[in-house]
């Protein structure tokens, strides 16, 4: 499960989970966390502002989470119930700490933390009344296991007049106020380099303009982003002194900043206390970061940038030329070459115009592709070359188009001038329109293919601003159109072409077969995407297309009445193909996804009935109780349970692997955990063959440990 889905699961979790400790006072406690509602005042004045705080005392080795929990976890939430007219602001988050376990890094708090909320009392309160604030608080507390918890707290304060003293509040409030990040007294700047063409990651640099004399006092600098995905949580943050101050270099994450956005978060700085005269001690400060991003500068900005763009344009041009030789494009190009031969009796100017029209068709199509990519990229999508072939509907539509072009080349039908620019006749239609749409068709069929040099150029372009993306795509398109353009513009090359003759009709019919082959290949692609049922849908659609072509052509030279009837019948059949395909392909894809799901995993979903059935048969069973928000669960699954040696050990021992997902509330799993005195996950159990008592594995797994347990025979 990727990080986005983990976070989504977390949100859903706290909406439905109620592992709660209820209380009607200002205090409540779970096994891991003692919570208390505290205030900055002892009494409330009408219309005044004050703070309420949720103080958490957390037992050693456990932690709760910051507003951005990092790779996993979930932030604490507070739902306030206040007197009518009162308002509550957002949680004010103290500077966090980080907790790393294997490849997972989270942000949060341990030991003691107070989360502040600014409250505004209603102006119509009367002295002698009381002000009662109630809160439903949800948090996730983790060590090696994670437990979602909920408490209900309430705090009542007396109301006094405007001139009366509000008294002294809780010391926790004063302590929490000192832990809030503050505006930086030093200038902050941030830059981001272009993404590496291999890793797809960029480098984010955050510079703190500290005075030179103070730089040596800093022992640690760490940036915590407010938004998920801006950086790689688990990557090191490298600090170095520069002429501008201290620079922190960080690898970007799955949702890096783009031009026009700002880097927001907290920069935690630990520095030597210059006022301490005894043992050196460190003071920790949190500085608010809200800095507009400056896009990329390398050590030699202008030269390197220009060089990178020129290289990408040249690679794209060469890749586009080579793309003509790929199986996707070659049949279409052959058709146009045949067309060029048939134009041999035209003037050189007319032939050149055909080349220009074809080139414009290619460039217009590549420009449209680039524009779609730019818009999708601006919307946060991670896509690349040939993205449209990820849609089964697009694949089947191109398959139909290839099939229709093949029918036309075979002589089954021919669409006259009234249908210029439509369907399969576009590629073979005489005139400049036909040349233009041949370029469009060549682009459509080229996108699933990749030629040498293309990958590097496109990889570079997709990480660049919109203008460079467009330039690289146009260069690629120019490379694709270049051979035909040269052929039309250079008369000497045309002399190498054979003379027109009867053989051209045979050649035209022969070229229909590459089109049928392309259609077959696309149907095969479709079946991989949308399941075996899509095969009958696509073949049925082709049958109707062939029938429509036959009816249309058979009535084309009949009387006007039958010509209309034939044309109408053909249109009805084509419309039926479109409607049936759109409805059926999505259904087939959903079914295929559901059917294929079990085959892509080496585990089954846990149920006690399934476990008992396997034990009754005397089979060995491994049970993994996990949750999407559990850090150690995720680490164990990535590092140990997905290891090839472990999977092989499961296979050798014919061990059934059951996974109990506790991400959402599951009473059956909760009850099962309690039998092993567990209130959270992970829990790993191994039932050897013919054994009713399982071996309980540690909460931190290694591949060797799991293999040893699975292959141990003397339990």
mmCIF file of C-alpha atoms in Angstrom, residues 454-632:
data_model
loop_
_atom_site.group_PDB
_atom_site.id
_atom_site.type_symbol
_atom_site.label_atom_id
_atom_site.label_comp_id
_atom_site.label_asym_id
_atom_site.label_seq_id
_atom_site.Cartn_x
_atom_site.Cartn_y
_atom_site.Cartn_z
ATOM 1 C CA UNK A 454 13.537 8.672 -26.073
ATOM 2 C CA UNK A 455 13.544 7.550 -22.441
ATOM 3 C CA UNK A 456 16.301 9.924 -21.358
ATOM 4 C CA UNK A 457 14.745 12.869 -23.180
ATOM 5 C CA UNK A 458 11.245 12.253 -21.858
ATOM 6 C CA UNK A 459 12.513 11.478 -18.354
ATOM 7 C CA UNK A 460 14.263 14.843 -18.342
ATOM 8 C CA UNK A 461 11.306 16.693 -19.843
ATOM 9 C CA UNK A 462 8.672 15.376 -17.451
ATOM 10 C CA UNK A 463 10.543 16.895 -14.502
ATOM 11 C CA UNK A 464 10.824 20.316 -16.167
ATOM 12 C CA UNK A 465 8.574 23.371 -16.506
ATOM 13 C CA UNK A 466 5.772 23.335 -19.050
ATOM 14 C CA UNK A 467 7.709 25.191 -21.756
ATOM 15 C CA UNK A 468 10.519 22.621 -21.809
ATOM 16 C CA UNK A 469 8.051 19.723 -21.806
ATOM 17 C CA UNK A 470 6.347 21.225 -24.853
ATOM 18 C CA UNK A 471 9.683 21.833 -26.628
ATOM 19 C CA UNK A 472 10.914 18.265 -26.078
ATOM 20 C CA UNK A 473 7.621 16.787 -27.291
ATOM 21 C CA UNK A 474 7.670 18.936 -30.416
ATOM 22 C CA UNK A 475 11.254 17.874 -31.059
ATOM 23 C CA UNK A 476 10.176 14.252 -30.751
ATOM 24 C CA UNK A 477 7.322 14.885 -33.167
ATOM 25 C CA UNK A 478 9.647 16.603 -35.628
ATOM 26 C CA UNK A 479 11.897 13.545 -35.518
ATOM 27 C CA UNK A 480 8.911 11.302 -36.264
ATOM 28 C CA UNK A 481 7.840 13.458 -39.238
ATOM 29 C CA UNK A 482 11.349 14.150 -40.539
ATOM 30 C CA UNK A 483 11.845 11.146 -42.906
ATOM 31 C CA UNK A 484 8.625 11.804 -44.813
ATOM 32 C CA UNK A 485 9.231 15.545 -44.801
ATOM 33 C CA UNK A 486 12.697 15.072 -46.301
ATOM 34 C CA UNK A 487 11.317 12.658 -48.839
ATOM 35 C CA UNK A 488 8.798 15.217 -50.042
ATOM 36 C CA UNK A 489 11.208 18.141 -50.006
ATOM 37 C CA UNK A 490 14.209 16.480 -51.608
ATOM 38 C CA UNK A 491 13.455 15.442 -55.214
ATOM 39 C CA UNK A 492 16.585 13.300 -55.434
ATOM 40 C CA UNK A 493 15.242 11.012 -52.742
ATOM 41 C CA UNK A 494 11.968 10.626 -54.644
ATOM 42 C CA UNK A 495 13.881 9.217 -57.613
ATOM 43 C CA UNK A 496 14.623 6.154 -55.522
ATOM 44 C CA UNK A 497 10.912 5.444 -55.196
ATOM 45 C CA UNK A 498 9.401 2.920 -57.656
ATOM 46 C CA UNK A 499 7.176 4.081 -60.490
ATOM 47 C CA UNK A 500 3.359 4.079 -60.035
ATOM 48 C CA UNK A 501 1.513 1.068 -61.404
ATOM 49 C CA UNK A 502 -0.923 -1.743 -60.780
ATOM 50 C CA UNK A 503 1.364 -3.156 -58.111
ATOM 51 C CA UNK A 504 0.277 -0.269 -55.878
ATOM 52 C CA UNK A 505 -3.219 -1.715 -55.408
ATOM 53 C CA UNK A 506 -1.693 -5.041 -54.350
ATOM 54 C CA UNK A 507 0.689 -3.236 -52.038
ATOM 55 C CA UNK A 508 -2.202 -1.291 -50.568
ATOM 56 C CA UNK A 509 -4.081 -4.513 -49.850
ATOM 57 C CA UNK A 510 -0.939 -6.033 -48.381
ATOM 58 C CA UNK A 511 -0.544 -3.093 -46.011
ATOM 59 C CA UNK A 512 -3.950 -3.948 -44.552
ATOM 60 C CA UNK A 513 -2.413 -6.925 -42.768
ATOM 61 C CA UNK A 514 -0.035 -4.897 -40.551
ATOM 62 C CA UNK A 515 -3.136 -2.960 -39.548
ATOM 63 C CA UNK A 516 -4.955 -6.169 -38.621
ATOM 64 C CA UNK A 517 -1.831 -7.280 -36.737
ATOM 65 C CA UNK A 518 -1.794 -3.992 -34.822
ATOM 66 C CA UNK A 519 -5.477 -4.468 -33.970
ATOM 67 C CA UNK A 520 -4.778 -8.015 -32.711
ATOM 68 C CA UNK A 521 -1.919 -6.771 -30.555
ATOM 69 C CA UNK A 522 -4.111 -4.029 -29.086
ATOM 70 C CA UNK A 523 -6.836 -6.558 -28.279
ATOM 71 C CA UNK A 524 -4.201 -8.617 -26.465
ATOM 72 C CA UNK A 525 -3.215 -5.496 -24.487
ATOM 73 C CA UNK A 526 -6.880 -4.893 -23.715
ATOM 74 C CA UNK A 527 -7.314 -8.420 -22.321
ATOM 75 C CA UNK A 528 -4.371 -7.833 -19.963
ATOM 76 C CA UNK A 529 -6.040 -4.669 -18.722
ATOM 77 C CA UNK A 530 -9.716 -5.558 -18.625
ATOM 78 C CA UNK A 531 -9.845 -9.344 -18.391
ATOM 79 C CA UNK A 532 -10.855 -12.147 -20.696
ATOM 80 C CA UNK A 533 -14.433 -10.852 -21.094
ATOM 81 C CA UNK A 534 -13.072 -7.823 -22.939
ATOM 82 C CA UNK A 535 -11.993 -10.182 -25.732
ATOM 83 C CA UNK A 536 -15.552 -10.963 -26.802
ATOM 84 C CA UNK A 537 -16.461 -7.287 -26.462
ATOM 85 C CA UNK A 538 -13.640 -6.165 -28.752
ATOM 86 C CA UNK A 539 -14.151 -8.938 -31.314
ATOM 87 C CA UNK A 540 -17.910 -8.366 -31.303
ATOM 88 C CA UNK A 541 -17.295 -4.657 -31.867
ATOM 89 C CA UNK A 542 -15.039 -5.426 -34.818
ATOM 90 C CA UNK A 543 -17.695 -7.709 -36.277
ATOM 91 C CA UNK A 544 -20.258 -4.889 -36.125
ATOM 92 C CA UNK A 545 -17.739 -2.439 -37.634
ATOM 93 C CA UNK A 546 -17.133 -4.836 -40.525
ATOM 94 C CA UNK A 547 -20.893 -5.265 -41.019
ATOM 95 C CA UNK A 548 -21.383 -1.487 -40.964
ATOM 96 C CA UNK A 549 -18.604 -1.036 -43.549
ATOM 97 C CA UNK A 550 -20.092 -3.699 -45.791
ATOM 98 C CA UNK A 551 -23.617 -2.216 -45.587
ATOM 99 C CA UNK A 552 -22.343 1.287 -46.235
ATOM 100 C CA UNK A 553 -20.277 0.333 -49.235
ATOM 101 C CA UNK A 554 -22.959 -2.013 -50.616
ATOM 102 C CA UNK A 555 -25.587 0.753 -50.687
ATOM 103 C CA UNK A 556 -23.269 3.564 -51.629
ATOM 104 C CA UNK A 557 -23.987 3.348 -55.351
ATOM 105 C CA UNK A 558 -27.643 2.286 -54.996
ATOM 106 C CA UNK A 559 -30.609 4.593 -55.302
ATOM 107 C CA UNK A 560 -30.772 7.639 -53.078
ATOM 108 C CA UNK A 561 -33.338 5.925 -50.822
ATOM 109 C CA UNK A 562 -31.211 2.823 -50.279
ATOM 110 C CA UNK A 563 -28.114 4.974 -49.928
ATOM 111 C CA UNK A 564 -29.753 6.781 -46.981
ATOM 112 C CA UNK A 565 -30.976 3.500 -45.497
ATOM 113 C CA UNK A 566 -27.511 1.963 -45.766
ATOM 114 C CA UNK A 567 -25.784 4.986 -44.268
ATOM 115 C CA UNK A 568 -28.283 5.146 -41.408
ATOM 116 C CA UNK A 569 -27.909 1.429 -40.712
ATOM 117 C CA UNK A 570 -24.127 1.759 -40.649
ATOM 118 C CA UNK A 571 -24.320 4.682 -38.236
ATOM 119 C CA UNK A 572 -26.662 2.735 -35.934
ATOM 120 C CA UNK A 573 -24.223 -0.176 -35.860
ATOM 121 C CA UNK A 574 -21.255 2.115 -35.120
ATOM 122 C CA UNK A 575 -23.230 3.858 -32.363
ATOM 123 C CA UNK A 576 -24.078 0.435 -30.911
ATOM 124 C CA UNK A 577 -20.400 -0.513 -30.920
ATOM 125 C CA UNK A 578 -19.506 2.660 -29.016
ATOM 126 C CA UNK A 579 -22.290 2.247 -26.442
ATOM 127 C CA UNK A 580 -21.701 -1.464 -25.820
ATOM 128 C CA UNK A 581 -17.947 -1.007 -25.577
ATOM 129 C CA UNK A 582 -18.071 1.890 -23.119
ATOM 130 C CA UNK A 583 -20.501 0.089 -20.805
ATOM 131 C CA UNK A 584 -18.995 -3.382 -21.040
ATOM 132 C CA UNK A 585 -15.272 -2.630 -20.858
ATOM 133 C CA UNK A 586 -15.527 -0.928 -17.458
ATOM 134 C CA UNK A 587 -17.574 -3.830 -16.096
ATOM 135 C CA UNK A 588 -15.088 -6.337 -17.459
ATOM 136 C CA UNK A 589 -12.195 -4.420 -15.938
ATOM 137 C CA UNK A 590 -13.824 -4.337 -12.486
ATOM 138 C CA UNK A 591 -14.459 -8.073 -12.634
ATOM 139 C CA UNK A 592 -10.900 -8.760 -13.765
ATOM 140 C CA UNK A 593 -9.502 -6.694 -10.896
ATOM 141 C CA UNK A 594 -11.567 -8.601 -8.364
ATOM 142 C CA UNK A 595 -10.706 -11.982 -9.865
ATOM 143 C CA UNK A 596 -7.001 -11.267 -10.145
ATOM 144 C CA UNK A 597 -6.559 -9.838 -6.667
ATOM 145 C CA UNK A 598 -5.914 -13.135 -4.833
ATOM 146 C CA UNK A 599 -3.337 -14.293 -7.396
ATOM 147 C CA UNK A 600 -1.078 -11.284 -6.785
ATOM 148 C CA UNK A 601 -0.529 -12.012 -3.120
ATOM 149 C CA UNK A 602 0.905 -14.874 -1.178
ATOM 150 C CA UNK A 603 -1.543 -14.579 1.706
ATOM 151 C CA UNK A 604 -5.223 -15.081 2.461
ATOM 152 C CA UNK A 605 -7.498 -12.836 4.484
ATOM 153 C CA UNK A 606 -7.775 -13.989 8.092
ATOM 154 C CA UNK A 607 -10.937 -15.433 9.553
ATOM 155 C CA UNK A 608 -11.159 -17.619 12.605
ATOM 156 C CA UNK A 609 -13.236 -20.136 10.682
ATOM 157 C CA UNK A 610 -10.508 -20.424 8.026
ATOM 158 C CA UNK A 611 -7.834 -20.768 10.707
ATOM 159 C CA UNK A 612 -9.761 -23.505 12.513
ATOM 160 C CA UNK A 613 -10.390 -25.350 9.262
ATOM 161 C CA UNK A 614 -6.683 -25.343 8.401
ATOM 162 C CA UNK A 615 -5.714 -26.482 11.908
ATOM 163 C CA UNK A 616 -8.288 -29.252 11.766
ATOM 164 C CA UNK A 617 -6.609 -30.489 8.599
ATOM 165 C CA UNK A 618 -3.275 -30.494 10.408
ATOM 166 C CA UNK A 619 -1.767 -27.826 8.168
ATOM 167 C CA UNK A 620 0.811 -25.283 9.352
ATOM 168 C CA UNK A 621 -0.464 -21.706 9.478
ATOM 169 C CA UNK A 622 1.249 -18.346 9.875
ATOM 170 C CA UNK A 623 -0.989 -15.508 11.080
ATOM 171 C CA UNK A 624 -0.103 -11.821 10.756
ATOM 172 C CA UNK A 625 -2.307 -9.289 12.543
ATOM 173 C CA UNK A 626 -1.512 -5.893 11.056
ATOM 174 C CA UNK A 627 -2.922 -2.441 10.280
ATOM 175 C CA UNK A 628 -2.132 0.236 7.734
ATOM 176 C CA UNK A 629 -1.341 2.774 10.476
ATOM 177 C CA UNK A 630 1.049 0.460 12.365
ATOM 178 C CA UNK A 631 4.709 1.439 11.837
ATOM 179 C CA UNK A 632 6.349 -1.798 12.889
#
